[in-house]
Amino acid sequence: MNQMARSHLIMFLFALSFLVPSLEASEGDADPIYKTCLEDCEKSGCVGEMCFQHCKFSSDGKPIDGPWYLQEPLYQKWKQWDCRSDCRYHCMIAREEQRWKLGGKPIKYNGKWPFQRVYAIQEPAAVVFSAISLAIQFHGWLSFFILLNYKLPLRPDKKTYYEYTGLFHIYAILAMNFWFWSAVCHTRDVELTEKLDYSSAAALVGFSFILTILRTFDVRDEASRVMVAAPLIAFVMTHILYLNFYKLDYGNSVYESLISYPELFSYRFVLVSFITNPDLFAGLNTKVCMAMGVANLLIWGVWAGITSHPSRWKVWLFNGVGTMALLLEIYDFPPYKGFIDAHALWHAANIPLAYISWSFVRDDAVFRTSTLLKKTK
């Protein structure tokens, strides 16, 4: 490589180092009309004819123009809608209305699509679907508990014949915990609710992967179960600690920018960025959860193909719906009428997934119990 080529490469990489961080902002954040609206709102406390009382106070809650009793009531502070977040939301909605009238397509602001709030709920459709999934998980776990303890025969020591009872009880707790925090996070997305949501998701996907291995490979010995589960638990716990105490890494800034500004980038830029820093294309949390989710589908699919289990068709059905759900997580599109986007549909797809999975677990408990009873006779 000659001196001139080397100098050009150094200049390119130097420029790239400044360019990549700038891509973290969404297209809406760079919109001059939106930025002007945001600046005016934070000064005046108004967007058009709509004014916000709490914009008279600084970010630390100290009064700027008015006595303390004009602050927002305590029973409403759970929303954590301060002056800046309210200005961002109403400026975003006003700007999107302008863009819609001019025939423009929705764009992202602060890394998120423009959703219509309903009673201070940020993403009402996702909240509703999460709550339904939570109810289905509770119903599935309760029916599983009743089946094992009141409908199927028990061992002489009053324990169940089904070898995976305890594992599915843990799964139920983790699943209900995840859907609870998912509903909370989509109600109001702040740092704390984000961490709880993503941590709960990682814990659920990680334990599901452990449960998949133990059930499909029919691991019943306690020592073998510990040997399989211990390294995976350690990996998932390390990942959760990373998300909470080092970096809440779930974004894909370059990918979003390529969609927003396709004319600005060449394949060379994409190739160099991917080689030098592949994490820019998908956050660590997305990679970890997606990898374990795909592995779950593959392992169950292979198991269903070689087993003679009477309910194996439910595994195939689950895999089909699960694959479509994963595609919804990958394919991102703006919310229809400001309410339902790809992620909300992913939440909706998990409702039948929860029902199918618990239906199979109940069938599996009946099948395994009958098999063990035949062996004891």
C-alpha atoms as a printed R data frame, in Angstrom:
    type eleno elety resid chain resno       x       y      z
1   ATOM     1    CA   MET     A     1   0.000   0.000  0.000
2   ATOM     2    CA   ASN     A     2   1.543   3.341 -1.056
3   ATOM     3    CA   GLN     A     3   1.677   6.407  1.141
4   ATOM     4    CA   MET     A     4  -1.278   8.169 -0.521
5   ATOM     5    CA   ALA     A     5  -3.553   5.137 -0.247
6   ATOM     6    CA   ARG     A     6  -2.578   4.704  3.390
7   ATOM     7    CA   SER     A     7  -3.350   8.353  4.144
8   ATOM     8    CA   HIS     A     8  -6.743   8.051  2.403
9   ATOM     9    CA   LEU     A     9  -7.582   4.973  4.477
10  ATOM    10    CA   ILE     A    10  -6.614   6.730  7.708
11  ATOM    11    CA   MET     A    11  -8.747   9.747  6.788
12  ATOM    12    CA   PHE     A    12 -11.694   7.476  5.928
13  ATOM    13    CA   LEU     A    13 -11.509   5.585  9.220
14  ATOM    14    CA   PHE     A    14 -11.075   8.842 11.109
15  ATOM    15    CA   ALA     A    15 -14.184  10.283  9.470
16  ATOM    16    CA   LEU     A    16 -16.042   7.038 10.095
17  ATOM    17    CA   SER     A    17 -15.274   7.232 13.810
18  ATOM    18    CA   PHE     A    18 -17.126  10.559 13.933
19  ATOM    19    CA   LEU     A    19 -19.923   9.447 11.654
20  ATOM    20    CA   VAL     A    20 -20.998   6.287 13.472
21  ATOM    21    CA   PRO     A    21 -21.919   7.900 16.825
22  ATOM    22    CA   SER     A    22 -23.991  10.487 15.030
23  ATOM    23    CA   LEU     A    23 -26.149   7.711 13.649
24  ATOM    24    CA   GLU     A    24 -27.577   6.959 17.074
25  ATOM    25    CA   ALA     A    25 -30.167   9.723 16.649
26  ATOM    26    CA   SER     A    26 -33.345   8.973 14.727
27  ATOM    27    CA   GLU     A    27 -34.452  10.852 11.651
28  ATOM    28    CA   GLY     A    28 -37.129  12.730 13.567
29  ATOM    29    CA   ASP     A    29 -34.609  14.153 16.037
30  ATOM    30    CA   ALA     A    30 -32.793  15.906 13.174
31  ATOM    31    CA   ASP     A    31 -35.998  17.428 11.759
32  ATOM    32    CA   PRO     A    32 -35.567  21.234 12.054
33  ATOM    33    CA   ILE     A    33 -39.319  21.837 12.544
34  ATOM    34    CA   TYR     A    34 -39.438  19.266 15.365
35  ATOM    35    CA   LYS     A    35 -36.304  20.727 16.977
36  ATOM    36    CA   THR     A    36 -37.721  24.251 16.830
37  ATOM    37    CA   CYS     A    37 -41.000  23.073 18.365
38  ATOM    38    CA   LEU     A    38 -39.089  21.325 21.157
39  ATOM    39    CA   GLU     A    39 -36.995  24.415 21.938
40  ATOM    40    CA   ASP     A    40 -40.045  26.685 21.985
41  ATOM    41    CA   CYS     A    41 -41.996  24.268 24.159
42  ATOM    42    CA   GLU     A    42 -39.256  24.019 26.781
43  ATOM    43    CA   LYS     A    43 -39.175  27.811 26.990
44  ATOM    44    CA   SER     A    44 -42.893  28.587 26.832
45  ATOM    45    CA   GLY     A    45 -44.371  25.321 28.087
46  ATOM    46    CA   CYS     A    46 -46.777  25.200 25.151
47  ATOM    47    CA   VAL     A    47 -47.224  23.357 21.860
48  ATOM    48    CA   GLY     A    48 -49.724  25.357 19.863
49  ATOM    49    CA   GLU     A    49 -52.671  26.023 22.142
50  ATOM    50    CA   MET     A    50 -51.760  23.182 24.525
51  ATOM    51    CA   CYS     A    51 -49.726  24.198 27.596
52  ATOM    52    CA   PHE     A    52 -48.224  22.044 30.347
53  ATOM    53    CA   GLN     A    53 -48.346  23.225 33.931
54  ATOM    54    CA   HIS     A    54 -45.292  21.264 35.057
55  ATOM    55    CA   CYS     A    55 -43.135  23.074 32.480
56  ATOM    56    CA   LYS     A    56 -42.927  25.844 35.070
57  ATOM    57    CA   PHE     A    57 -40.559  23.657 37.078
58  ATOM    58    CA   SER     A    58 -36.986  22.579 36.541
59  ATOM    59    CA   SER     A    59 -35.978  18.982 35.955
60  ATOM    60    CA   ASP     A    60 -35.125  18.521 39.663
61  ATOM    61    CA   GLY     A    61 -38.655  19.512 40.672
62  ATOM    62    CA   LYS     A    62 -37.861  22.918 42.152
63  ATOM    63    CA   PRO     A    63 -40.436  25.630 41.379
64  ATOM    64    CA   ILE     A    64 -39.454  28.247 38.808
65  ATOM    65    CA   ASP     A    65 -42.651  30.191 38.338
66  ATOM    66    CA   GLY     A    66 -45.262  29.367 40.930
67  ATOM    67    CA   PRO     A    67 -45.744  27.871 44.432
68  ATOM    68    CA   TRP     A    68 -45.181  24.214 45.299
69  ATOM    69    CA   TYR     A    69 -48.888  23.373 45.358
70  ATOM    70    CA   LEU     A    70 -49.127  23.930 41.598
71  ATOM    71    CA   GLN     A    71 -46.973  20.886 40.976
72  ATOM    72    CA   GLU     A    72 -48.531  17.722 39.566
73  ATOM    73    CA   PRO     A    73 -50.383  15.668 42.236
74  ATOM    74    CA   LEU     A    74 -48.565  12.677 43.723
75  ATOM    75    CA   TYR     A    75 -51.162  10.211 42.438
76  ATOM    76    CA   GLN     A    76 -50.294  11.290 38.878
77  ATOM    77    CA   LYS     A    77 -46.498  11.341 39.231
78  ATOM    78    CA   TRP     A    78 -46.248   7.595 38.519
79  ATOM    79    CA   LYS     A    79 -46.382   8.523 34.836
80  ATOM    80    CA   GLN     A    80 -43.099  10.490 35.119
81  ATOM    81    CA   TRP     A    81 -44.215  12.791 32.298
82  ATOM    82    CA   ASP     A    82 -42.025  15.813 32.931
83  ATOM    83    CA   CYS     A    83 -41.816  18.954 30.835
84  ATOM    84    CA   ARG     A    84 -39.268  17.593 28.375
85  ATOM    85    CA   SER     A    85 -41.052  14.269 27.760
86  ATOM    86    CA   ASP     A    86 -44.411  16.001 27.272
87  ATOM    87    CA   CYS     A    87 -42.829  18.480 24.879
88  ATOM    88    CA   ARG     A    88 -41.205  15.653 22.935
89  ATOM    89    CA   TYR     A    89 -44.473  13.755 22.643
90  ATOM    90    CA   HIS     A    90 -46.718  16.642 21.582
91  ATOM    91    CA   CYS     A    91 -44.121  18.101 19.209
92  ATOM    92    CA   MET     A    92 -43.746  14.648 17.668
93  ATOM    93    CA   ILE     A    93 -47.524  14.264 17.228
94  ATOM    94    CA   ALA     A    94 -47.855  17.779 15.782
95  ATOM    95    CA   ARG     A    95 -44.981  17.184 13.360
96  ATOM    96    CA   GLU     A    96 -46.353  13.808 12.266
97  ATOM    97    CA   GLU     A    97 -49.740  15.387 11.531
98  ATOM    98    CA   GLN     A    98 -47.973  17.926  9.309
99  ATOM    99    CA   ARG     A    99 -46.025  15.185  7.542
100 ATOM   100    CA   TRP     A   100 -49.191  13.134  7.025
101 ATOM   101    CA   LYS     A   101 -51.003  16.071  5.411
102 ATOM   102    CA   LEU     A   102 -48.041  16.494  3.033
103 ATOM   103    CA   GLY     A   103 -48.059  12.793  2.164
104 ATOM   104    CA   GLY     A   104 -44.966  11.897  4.205
105 ATOM   105    CA   LYS     A   105 -44.396   8.568  5.950
106 ATOM   106    CA   PRO     A   106 -43.964   8.191  9.728
107 ATOM   107    CA   ILE     A   107 -40.406   8.455 11.035
108 ATOM   108    CA   LYS     A   108 -38.783   7.577 14.351
109 ATOM   109    CA   TYR     A   109 -38.139  10.005 17.207
110 ATOM   110    CA   ASN     A   110 -35.695   9.124 19.981
111 ATOM   111    CA   GLY     A   111 -35.349   5.687 18.406
112 ATOM   112    CA   LYS     A   112 -39.069   4.889 18.577
113 ATOM   113    CA   TRP     A   113 -42.046   5.102 16.250
114 ATOM   114    CA   PRO     A   114 -44.655   7.804 16.962
115 ATOM   115    CA   PHE     A   115 -47.380   6.164 19.063
116 ATOM   116    CA   GLN     A   116 -50.630   7.745 20.198
117 ATOM   117    CA   ARG     A   117 -50.895   7.876 23.991
118 ATOM   118    CA   VAL     A   118 -54.091   6.681 25.665
119 ATOM   119    CA   TYR     A   119 -54.554   7.808 29.285
120 ATOM   120    CA   ALA     A   120 -50.783   8.325 29.616
121 ATOM   121    CA   ILE     A   121 -50.114   4.804 28.235
122 ATOM   122    CA   GLN     A   122 -47.384   4.994 25.606
123 ATOM   123    CA   GLU     A   123 -48.148   1.864 23.584
124 ATOM   124    CA   PRO     A   124 -51.723   0.795 24.427
125 ATOM   125    CA   ALA     A   125 -51.913  -2.129 21.974
126 ATOM   126    CA   ALA     A   126 -48.703  -3.708 23.298
127 ATOM   127    CA   VAL     A   127 -49.938  -3.229 26.884
128 ATOM   128    CA   VAL     A   128 -53.264  -4.934 26.109
129 ATOM   129    CA   PHE     A   129 -51.587  -7.869 24.346
130 ATOM   130    CA   SER     A   130 -49.046  -8.223 27.177
131 ATOM   131    CA   ALA     A   131 -51.843  -8.289 29.751
132 ATOM   132    CA   ILE     A   132 -53.696 -10.973 27.756
133 ATOM   133    CA   SER     A   133 -50.494 -13.042 27.494
134 ATOM   134    CA   LEU     A   134 -50.041 -12.693 31.257
135 ATOM   135    CA   ALA     A   135 -53.601 -13.955 31.794
136 ATOM   136    CA   ILE     A   136 -53.047 -16.894 29.401
137 ATOM   137    CA   GLN     A   137 -49.811 -17.831 31.169
138 ATOM   138    CA   PHE     A   138 -51.558 -17.764 34.549
139 ATOM   139    CA   HIS     A   139 -54.456 -19.848 33.211
140 ATOM   140    CA   GLY     A   140 -52.032 -22.331 31.627
141 ATOM   141    CA   TRP     A   141 -50.018 -22.700 34.815
142 ATOM   142    CA   LEU     A   142 -53.151 -23.054 36.975
143 ATOM   143    CA   SER     A   143 -54.642 -25.724 34.705
144 ATOM   144    CA   PHE     A   144 -51.272 -27.540 34.732
145 ATOM   145    CA   PHE     A   145 -51.198 -27.427 38.548
146 ATOM   146    CA   ILE     A   146 -54.780 -28.714 38.852
147 ATOM   147    CA   LEU     A   147 -54.121 -31.484 36.327
148 ATOM   148    CA   LEU     A   148 -51.069 -32.794 38.168
149 ATOM   149    CA   ASN     A   149 -52.376 -32.543 41.707
150 ATOM   150    CA   TYR     A   150 -56.074 -33.349 41.355
151 ATOM   151    CA   LYS     A   151 -56.643 -35.273 38.105
152 ATOM   152    CA   LEU     A   152 -53.569 -37.437 37.552
153 ATOM   153    CA   PRO     A   153 -52.483 -40.163 40.000
154 ATOM   154    CA   LEU     A   154 -49.715 -39.315 42.473
155 ATOM   155    CA   ARG     A   155 -46.805 -41.356 43.773
156 ATOM   156    CA   PRO     A   156 -47.070 -42.941 47.244
157 ATOM   157    CA   ASP     A   157 -45.072 -39.992 48.625
158 ATOM   158    CA   LYS     A   158 -47.715 -37.590 47.140
159 ATOM   159    CA   LYS     A   159 -45.302 -36.339 44.461
160 ATOM   160    CA   THR     A   160 -46.237 -36.218 40.799
161 ATOM   161    CA   TYR     A   161 -45.070 -38.791 38.265
162 ATOM   162    CA   TYR     A   162 -44.207 -36.073 35.765
163 ATOM   163    CA   GLU     A   163 -40.443 -35.502 36.014
164 ATOM   164    CA   TYR     A   164 -40.530 -31.875 34.818
165 ATOM   165    CA   THR     A   165 -43.141 -30.507 37.232
166 ATOM   166    CA   GLY     A   166 -40.793 -28.221 39.165
167 ATOM   167    CA   LEU     A   167 -39.148 -26.909 35.999
168 ATOM   168    CA   PHE     A   168 -42.476 -25.877 34.480
169 ATOM   169    CA   HIS     A   169 -43.507 -24.185 37.709
170 ATOM   170    CA   ILE     A   170 -40.340 -22.072 37.488
171 ATOM   171    CA   TYR     A   171 -41.051 -21.404 33.813
172 ATOM   172    CA   ALA     A   172 -44.561 -20.190 34.686
173 ATOM   173    CA   ILE     A   173 -43.233 -17.764 37.294
174 ATOM   174    CA   LEU     A   174 -40.640 -16.351 34.875
175 ATOM   175    CA   ALA     A   175 -43.211 -16.083 32.063
176 ATOM   176    CA   MET     A   176 -45.747 -14.229 34.210
177 ATOM   177    CA   ASN     A   177 -42.984 -11.992 35.553
178 ATOM   178    CA   PHE     A   178 -41.894 -11.112 32.002
179 ATOM   179    CA   TRP     A   179 -45.365 -10.279 30.719
180 ATOM   180    CA   PHE     A   180 -46.065  -8.164 33.803
181 ATOM   181    CA   TRP     A   181 -42.961  -6.042 33.286
182 ATOM   182    CA   SER     A   182 -43.587  -5.947 29.538
183 ATOM   183    CA   ALA     A   183 -46.988  -4.366 30.202
184 ATOM   184    CA   VAL     A   184 -45.431  -1.917 32.676
185 ATOM   185    CA   CYS     A   185 -42.608  -0.952 30.295
186 ATOM   186    CA   HIS     A   186 -44.954  -0.309 27.380
187 ATOM   187    CA   THR     A   187 -47.162   1.721 29.684
188 ATOM   188    CA   ARG     A   188 -44.297   4.071 30.557
189 ATOM   189    CA   ASP     A   189 -40.867   3.552 29.067
190 ATOM   190    CA   VAL     A   190 -38.195   4.812 31.470
191 ATOM   191    CA   GLU     A   191 -34.754   3.423 32.300
192 ATOM   192    CA   LEU     A   192 -35.963   1.341 35.262
193 ATOM   193    CA   THR     A   193 -38.901  -0.265 33.420
194 ATOM   194    CA   GLU     A   194 -36.672  -0.913 30.389
195 ATOM   195    CA   LYS     A   195 -34.118  -2.754 32.512
196 ATOM   196    CA   LEU     A   196 -36.794  -4.822 34.235
197 ATOM   197    CA   ASP     A   197 -38.427  -5.670 30.904
198 ATOM   198    CA   TYR     A   198 -35.222  -6.700 29.110
199 ATOM   199    CA   SER     A   199 -33.841  -8.527 32.154
200 ATOM   200    CA   SER     A   200 -37.082 -10.486 32.540
201 ATOM   201    CA   ALA     A   201 -37.047 -11.354 28.830
202 ATOM   202    CA   ALA     A   202 -33.458 -12.611 29.023
203 ATOM   203    CA   ALA     A   203 -34.258 -14.696 32.114
204 ATOM   204    CA   LEU     A   204 -37.331 -16.244 30.459
205 ATOM   205    CA   VAL     A   205 -35.617 -17.022 27.143
206 ATOM   206    CA   GLY     A   206 -32.573 -18.417 28.943
207 ATOM   207    CA   PHE     A   207 -34.594 -20.702 31.198
208 ATOM   208    CA   SER     A   208 -36.743 -21.781 28.228
209 ATOM   209    CA   PHE     A   209 -33.550 -22.838 26.461
210 ATOM   210    CA   ILE     A   210 -32.485 -24.866 29.511
211 ATOM   211    CA   LEU     A   211 -35.933 -26.463 29.749
212 ATOM   212    CA   THR     A   212 -35.880 -27.266 26.032
213 ATOM   213    CA   ILE     A   213 -32.578 -29.136 26.345
214 ATOM   214    CA   LEU     A   214 -33.645 -31.041 29.469
215 ATOM   215    CA   ARG     A   215 -37.012 -32.124 28.024
216 ATOM   216    CA   THR     A   216 -36.043 -32.954 24.437
217 ATOM   217    CA   PHE     A   217 -32.957 -34.898 25.531
218 ATOM   218    CA   ASP     A   218 -34.964 -36.486 28.379
219 ATOM   219    CA   VAL     A   219 -32.491 -35.480 31.082
220 ATOM   220    CA   ARG     A   220 -33.987 -36.785 34.335
221 ATOM   221    CA   ASP     A   221 -30.958 -37.315 36.561
222 ATOM   222    CA   GLU     A   222 -30.471 -34.382 38.941
223 ATOM   223    CA   ALA     A   223 -26.677 -34.338 38.599
224 ATOM   224    CA   SER     A   224 -26.922 -34.250 34.797
225 ATOM   225    CA   ARG     A   225 -29.489 -31.460 34.984
226 ATOM   226    CA   VAL     A   226 -27.158 -29.375 37.110
227 ATOM   227    CA   MET     A   227 -24.271 -29.947 34.700
228 ATOM   228    CA   VAL     A   228 -26.421 -28.763 31.781
229 ATOM   229    CA   ALA     A   229 -28.101 -25.854 33.536
230 ATOM   230    CA   ALA     A   230 -25.201 -24.378 35.525
231 ATOM   231    CA   PRO     A   231 -23.153 -22.896 32.633
232 ATOM   232    CA   LEU     A   232 -26.300 -21.602 30.896
233 ATOM   233    CA   ILE     A   233 -27.562 -19.988 34.111
234 ATOM   234    CA   ALA     A   234 -24.153 -18.392 34.610
235 ATOM   235    CA   PHE     A   235 -24.214 -17.040 31.043
236 ATOM   236    CA   VAL     A   236 -27.746 -15.614 31.366
237 ATOM   237    CA   MET     A   237 -26.999 -14.046 34.764
238 ATOM   238    CA   THR     A   238 -23.823 -12.456 33.382
239 ATOM   239    CA   HIS     A   239 -25.821 -11.075 30.468
240 ATOM   240    CA   ILE     A   240 -28.477  -9.622 32.804
241 ATOM   241    CA   LEU     A   241 -25.805  -8.002 34.977
242 ATOM   242    CA   TYR     A   242 -24.234  -6.543 31.828
243 ATOM   243    CA   LEU     A   243 -27.563  -4.996 30.795
244 ATOM   244    CA   ASN     A   244 -28.256  -3.527 34.224
245 ATOM   245    CA   PHE     A   245 -24.855  -2.336 35.396
246 ATOM   246    CA   TYR     A   246 -22.776  -1.797 32.258
247 ATOM   247    CA   LYS     A   247 -24.814  -1.074 29.148
248 ATOM   248    CA   LEU     A   248 -28.477  -1.549 28.241
249 ATOM   249    CA   ASP     A   249 -27.473  -2.715 24.773
250 ATOM   250    CA   TYR     A   250 -30.435  -3.565 22.579
251 ATOM   251    CA   GLY     A   251 -30.314  -1.024 19.741
252 ATOM   252    CA   ASN     A   252 -29.346  -1.274 16.081
253 ATOM   253    CA   SER     A   253 -28.470   2.292 15.199
254 ATOM   254    CA   VAL     A   254 -26.792   1.706 11.832
255 ATOM   255    CA   TYR     A   255 -29.601  -0.573 10.681
256 ATOM   256    CA   GLU     A   256 -32.205   2.051 11.562
257 ATOM   257    CA   SER     A   257 -30.172   4.748  9.839
258 ATOM   258    CA   LEU     A   258 -29.841   2.661  6.678
259 ATOM   259    CA   ILE     A   259 -33.628   2.393  6.554
260 ATOM   260    CA   SER     A   260 -34.108   6.112  7.240
261 ATOM   261    CA   TYR     A   261 -31.345   7.350  4.911
262 ATOM   262    CA   PRO     A   262 -30.693   4.630  2.289
263 ATOM   263    CA   GLU     A   263 -29.345   7.142 -0.202
264 ATOM   264    CA   LEU     A   264 -26.511   8.221  2.120
265 ATOM   265    CA   PHE     A   265 -24.710   4.892  2.382
266 ATOM   266    CA   SER     A   266 -22.915   2.587 -0.003
267 ATOM   267    CA   TYR     A   267 -22.261  -1.118  0.386
268 ATOM   268    CA   ARG     A   268 -18.656  -0.260  1.260
269 ATOM   269    CA   PHE     A   269 -19.787   1.710  4.303
270 ATOM   270    CA   VAL     A   270 -22.034  -1.148  5.424
271 ATOM   271    CA   LEU     A   271 -19.267  -3.724  4.915
272 ATOM   272    CA   VAL     A   272 -16.615  -1.709  6.767
273 ATOM   273    CA   SER     A   273 -18.998  -0.922  9.635
274 ATOM   274    CA   PHE     A   274 -20.053  -4.554  9.987
275 ATOM   275    CA   ILE     A   275 -16.438  -5.795 10.002
276 ATOM   276    CA   THR     A   276 -15.154  -3.143 12.421
277 ATOM   277    CA   ASN     A   277 -18.140  -3.175 14.782
278 ATOM   278    CA   PRO     A   278 -20.903  -5.734 14.108
279 ATOM   279    CA   ASP     A   279 -22.681  -4.753 17.333
280 ATOM   280    CA   LEU     A   280 -23.871  -1.605 15.548
281 ATOM   281    CA   PHE     A   281 -26.254  -3.739 13.501
282 ATOM   282    CA   ALA     A   282 -27.917  -5.443 16.449
283 ATOM   283    CA   GLY     A   283 -27.748  -4.893 20.190
284 ATOM   284    CA   LEU     A   284 -26.232  -7.576 22.361
285 ATOM   285    CA   ASN     A   285 -29.557  -8.313 24.039
286 ATOM   286    CA   THR     A   286 -31.245  -8.768 20.657
287 ATOM   287    CA   LYS     A   287 -28.500 -11.167 19.530
288 ATOM   288    CA   VAL     A   288 -28.568 -13.242 22.717
289 ATOM   289    CA   CYS     A   289 -32.352 -13.589 22.918
290 ATOM   290    CA   MET     A   290 -32.728 -14.180 19.180
291 ATOM   291    CA   ALA     A   291 -30.020 -16.879 19.185
292 ATOM   292    CA   MET     A   292 -31.598 -18.767 22.089
293 ATOM   293    CA   GLY     A   293 -35.082 -18.339 20.602
294 ATOM   294    CA   VAL     A   294 -34.031 -19.769 17.242
295 ATOM   295    CA   ALA     A   295 -32.164 -22.596 18.997
296 ATOM   296    CA   ASN     A   296 -35.341 -23.431 20.936
297 ATOM   297    CA   LEU     A   297 -37.383 -23.673 17.740
298 ATOM   298    CA   LEU     A   298 -34.753 -25.816 15.998
299 ATOM   299    CA   ILE     A   299 -34.320 -28.263 18.886
300 ATOM   300    CA   TRP     A   300 -38.062 -28.704 19.365
301 ATOM   301    CA   GLY     A   301 -38.498 -29.080 15.607
302 ATOM   302    CA   VAL     A   302 -35.921 -31.867 15.402
303 ATOM   303    CA   TRP     A   303 -37.426 -33.553 18.466
304 ATOM   304    CA   ALA     A   304 -40.927 -33.434 16.953
305 ATOM   305    CA   GLY     A   305 -39.568 -34.996 13.773
306 ATOM   306    CA   ILE     A   306 -38.091 -38.062 15.477
307 ATOM   307    CA   THR     A   307 -40.444 -38.651 18.419
308 ATOM   308    CA   SER     A   308 -43.682 -40.649 18.524
309 ATOM   309    CA   HIS     A   309 -45.262 -38.282 21.051
310 ATOM   310    CA   PRO     A   310 -49.053 -38.092 20.409
311 ATOM   311    CA   SER     A   311 -49.047 -34.293 20.677
312 ATOM   312    CA   ARG     A   312 -46.015 -33.625 18.500
313 ATOM   313    CA   TRP     A   313 -48.272 -31.791 16.027
314 ATOM   314    CA   LYS     A   314 -48.654 -29.061 18.636
315 ATOM   315    CA   VAL     A   315 -44.881 -28.590 18.553
316 ATOM   316    CA   TRP     A   316 -45.026 -28.103 14.792
317 ATOM   317    CA   LEU     A   317 -47.885 -25.633 15.223
318 ATOM   318    CA   PHE     A   318 -45.931 -23.785 17.909
319 ATOM   319    CA   ASN     A   319 -42.853 -23.649 15.673
320 ATOM   320    CA   GLY     A   320 -44.870 -22.250 12.778
321 ATOM   321    CA   VAL     A   321 -46.456 -19.479 14.854
322 ATOM   322    CA   GLY     A   322 -43.153 -18.880 16.674
323 ATOM   323    CA   THR     A   323 -41.271 -18.422 13.402
324 ATOM   324    CA   MET     A   324 -43.802 -15.845 12.233
325 ATOM   325    CA   ALA     A   325 -43.488 -14.080 15.578
326 ATOM   326    CA   LEU     A   326 -39.683 -13.910 15.178
327 ATOM   327    CA   LEU     A   327 -40.122 -12.425 11.707
328 ATOM   328    CA   LEU     A   328 -42.330  -9.708 13.201
329 ATOM   329    CA   GLU     A   329 -39.489  -8.804 15.578
330 ATOM   330    CA   ILE     A   330 -37.062  -8.557 12.650
331 ATOM   331    CA   TYR     A   331 -39.371  -6.744 10.209
332 ATOM   332    CA   ASP     A   332 -40.052  -3.315 11.652
333 ATOM   333    CA   PHE     A   333 -42.785  -1.031 10.309
334 ATOM   334    CA   PRO     A   334 -44.490   2.120 11.632
335 ATOM   335    CA   PRO     A   335 -47.626   1.810 13.783
336 ATOM   336    CA   TYR     A   336 -50.943   1.738 11.937
337 ATOM   337    CA   LYS     A   337 -53.018   4.754 12.999
338 ATOM   338    CA   GLY     A   338 -50.388   5.331 15.698
339 ATOM   339    CA   PHE     A   339 -51.303   2.182 17.651
340 ATOM   340    CA   ILE     A   340 -50.236  -1.184 16.164
341 ATOM   341    CA   ASP     A   341 -46.745  -1.843 14.806
342 ATOM   342    CA   ALA     A   342 -44.674  -4.994 14.220
343 ATOM   343    CA   HIS     A   343 -43.700  -5.257 17.884
344 ATOM   344    CA   ALA     A   344 -47.340  -4.990 18.991
345 ATOM   345    CA   LEU     A   345 -48.225  -7.781 16.555
346 ATOM   346    CA   TRP     A   346 -45.368  -9.829 18.053
347 ATOM   347    CA   HIS     A   347 -47.074  -9.405 21.421
348 ATOM   348    CA   ALA     A   348 -50.358 -10.519 19.836
349 ATOM   349    CA   ALA     A   349 -48.694 -13.590 18.296
350 ATOM   350    CA   ASN     A   350 -47.507 -14.657 21.748
351 ATOM   351    CA   ILE     A   351 -51.108 -15.098 22.921
352 ATOM   352    CA   PRO     A   352 -51.734 -18.265 20.845
353 ATOM   353    CA   LEU     A   353 -48.130 -19.343 21.503
354 ATOM   354    CA   ALA     A   354 -48.779 -19.334 25.257
355 ATOM   355    CA   TYR     A   355 -51.995 -21.317 24.829
356 ATOM   356    CA   ILE     A   356 -50.374 -23.900 22.520
357 ATOM   357    CA   SER     A   357 -47.330 -24.356 24.760
358 ATOM   358    CA   TRP     A   358 -49.346 -24.993 27.936
359 ATOM   359    CA   SER     A   359 -51.682 -27.297 26.004
360 ATOM   360    CA   PHE     A   360 -48.659 -29.368 24.964
361 ATOM   361    CA   VAL     A   361 -47.235 -29.344 28.503
362 ATOM   362    CA   ARG     A   362 -50.508 -30.733 29.880
363 ATOM   363    CA   ASP     A   363 -50.575 -33.409 27.170
364 ATOM   364    CA   ASP     A   364 -46.948 -34.218 27.907
365 ATOM   365    CA   ALA     A   365 -47.709 -34.600 31.616
366 ATOM   366    CA   VAL     A   366 -50.546 -37.035 30.832
367 ATOM   367    CA   PHE     A   367 -48.391 -38.982 28.353
368 ATOM   368    CA   ARG     A   368 -45.370 -39.271 30.652
369 ATOM   369    CA   THR     A   369 -47.517 -40.207 33.649
370 ATOM   370    CA   SER     A   370 -49.318 -42.971 31.740
371 ATOM   371    CA   THR     A   371 -45.994 -44.259 30.412
372 ATOM   372    CA   LEU     A   372 -44.453 -44.428 33.893
373 ATOM   373    CA   LEU     A   373 -47.551 -46.077 35.353
374 ATOM   374    CA   LYS     A   374 -47.376 -48.793 32.694
375 ATOM   375    CA   LYS     A   375 -43.746 -49.451 33.607
376 ATOM   376    CA   THR     A   376 -44.531 -49.818 37.317
377 ATOM   377    CA   LYS     A   377 -47.203 -52.444 36.699
